[in-house]
Amino acid sequence: MVKIAFYTITGQTQQFIDKTGLDAHRIEDANPQYQMNDKYILILPSYQDFMMDSVVDFLTYKDNKKIF
């Protein structure tokens, strides 16, 4: 089954993820360094034209960028 990594500030993305019933990991500002061990889909809200620092930290942690 597919895994999901996601980021949210307002909680709207969390509500969407909850409706899918899929296994998901929330990227947290306090601890963005989490290793995904399987291929995953990254779901991000579009707040502005740049990517949040926590998401960049998550992607650059270990092999996360290679397997999504």
PDB file of C-alpha atoms in Angstrom:
ATOM      1  CA  MET A   1       0.000   0.000   0.000  1.00  0.00           C
ATOM      2  CA  VAL A   2       1.206   3.504  -0.781  1.00  0.00           C
ATOM      3  CA  LYS A   3       2.550   5.690   2.008  1.00  0.00           C
ATOM      4  CA  ILE A   4       2.068   9.426   2.302  1.00  0.00           C
ATOM      5  CA  ALA A   5       4.194  12.191   3.780  1.00  0.00           C
ATOM      6  CA  PHE A   6       2.467  15.542   4.206  1.00  0.00           C
ATOM      7  CA  TYR A   7       2.856  19.021   5.637  1.00  0.00           C
ATOM      8  CA  THR A   8       0.124  21.270   6.998  1.00  0.00           C
ATOM      9  CA  ILE A   9      -0.147  24.545   8.858  1.00  0.00           C
ATOM     10  CA  THR A  10      -3.885  25.179   8.940  1.00  0.00           C
ATOM     11  CA  GLY A  11      -4.981  21.557   9.314  1.00  0.00           C
ATOM     12  CA  GLN A  12      -6.796  21.400   5.969  1.00  0.00           C
ATOM     13  CA  THR A  13      -4.229  18.997   4.509  1.00  0.00           C
ATOM     14  CA  GLN A  14      -4.553  16.830   7.644  1.00  0.00           C
ATOM     15  CA  GLN A  15      -8.321  16.636   7.124  1.00  0.00           C
ATOM     16  CA  PHE A  16      -7.802  15.541   3.518  1.00  0.00           C
ATOM     17  CA  ILE A  17      -5.249  12.882   4.519  1.00  0.00           C
ATOM     18  CA  ASP A  18      -7.536  11.546   7.259  1.00  0.00           C
ATOM     19  CA  LYS A  19     -10.269  10.957   4.674  1.00  0.00           C
ATOM     20  CA  THR A  20      -7.971   8.761   2.559  1.00  0.00           C
ATOM     21  CA  GLY A  21      -7.410   6.212   5.326  1.00  0.00           C
ATOM     22  CA  LEU A  22      -3.855   5.703   4.039  1.00  0.00           C
ATOM     23  CA  ASP A  23      -0.726   5.291   6.164  1.00  0.00           C
ATOM     24  CA  ALA A  24       0.659   8.816   6.546  1.00  0.00           C
ATOM     25  CA  HIS A  25       3.491  10.690   8.237  1.00  0.00           C
ATOM     26  CA  ARG A  26       3.031  14.363   9.139  1.00  0.00           C
ATOM     27  CA  ILE A  27       6.158  16.464   8.621  1.00  0.00           C
ATOM     28  CA  GLU A  28       6.516  18.454  11.847  1.00  0.00           C
ATOM     29  CA  ASP A  29       8.322  21.790  12.177  1.00  0.00           C
ATOM     30  CA  ALA A  30       9.872  20.695  15.485  1.00  0.00           C
ATOM     31  CA  ASN A  31      11.314  17.462  14.057  1.00  0.00           C
ATOM     32  CA  PRO A  32      11.253  17.266  10.245  1.00  0.00           C
ATOM     33  CA  GLN A  33      14.006  14.648  10.037  1.00  0.00           C
ATOM     34  CA  TYR A  34      12.098  11.412   9.577  1.00  0.00           C
ATOM     35  CA  GLN A  35      13.273   8.616   7.312  1.00  0.00           C
ATOM     36  CA  MET A  36      10.738   7.128   4.923  1.00  0.00           C
ATOM     37  CA  ASN A  37      11.681   3.526   4.191  1.00  0.00           C
ATOM     38  CA  ASP A  38       9.323   2.911   1.261  1.00  0.00           C
ATOM     39  CA  LYS A  39       8.243   4.867  -1.778  1.00  0.00           C
ATOM     40  CA  TYR A  40       5.773   7.563  -0.856  1.00  0.00           C
ATOM     41  CA  ILE A  41       3.678  10.423  -2.162  1.00  0.00           C
ATOM     42  CA  LEU A  42       4.478  13.889  -0.822  1.00  0.00           C
ATOM     43  CA  ILE A  43       1.409  16.101  -0.354  1.00  0.00           C
ATOM     44  CA  LEU A  44       1.924  19.801   0.263  1.00  0.00           C
ATOM     45  CA  PRO A  45      -0.419  22.765   0.521  1.00  0.00           C
ATOM     46  CA  SER A  46       0.266  25.763  -1.693  1.00  0.00           C
ATOM     47  CA  TYR A  47       0.620  28.646   0.735  1.00  0.00           C
ATOM     48  CA  GLN A  48       3.185  30.635  -1.254  1.00  0.00           C
ATOM     49  CA  ASP A  49       5.753  30.266  -4.032  1.00  0.00           C
ATOM     50  CA  PHE A  50       8.369  28.617  -1.821  1.00  0.00           C
ATOM     51  CA  MET A  51       8.658  25.324   0.002  1.00  0.00           C
ATOM     52  CA  MET A  52       8.573  25.370   3.810  1.00  0.00           C
ATOM     53  CA  ASP A  53      11.950  24.837   5.515  1.00  0.00           C
ATOM     54  CA  SER A  54      10.647  21.769   7.342  1.00  0.00           C
ATOM     55  CA  VAL A  55       9.754  20.124   4.025  1.00  0.00           C
ATOM     56  CA  VAL A  56      13.214  20.871   2.616  1.00  0.00           C
ATOM     57  CA  ASP A  57      14.773  19.380   5.775  1.00  0.00           C
ATOM     58  CA  PHE A  58      12.569  16.288   5.405  1.00  0.00           C
ATOM     59  CA  LEU A  59      13.493  15.811   1.742  1.00  0.00           C
ATOM     60  CA  THR A  60      17.221  16.197   2.345  1.00  0.00           C
ATOM     61  CA  TYR A  61      17.231  13.747   5.272  1.00  0.00           C
ATOM     62  CA  LYS A  62      18.887  10.449   4.334  1.00  0.00           C
ATOM     63  CA  ASP A  63      17.333   8.976   1.142  1.00  0.00           C
ATOM     64  CA  ASN A  64      13.920  10.665   1.324  1.00  0.00           C
ATOM     65  CA  LYS A  65      14.502  12.646  -1.873  1.00  0.00           C
ATOM     66  CA  LYS A  66      15.409   9.495  -3.816  1.00  0.00           C
ATOM     67  CA  ILE A  67      12.339   7.408  -3.008  1.00  0.00           C
ATOM     68  CA  PHE A  68       9.333   9.674  -3.484  1.00  0.00           C
TER      69      PHE A  68
END
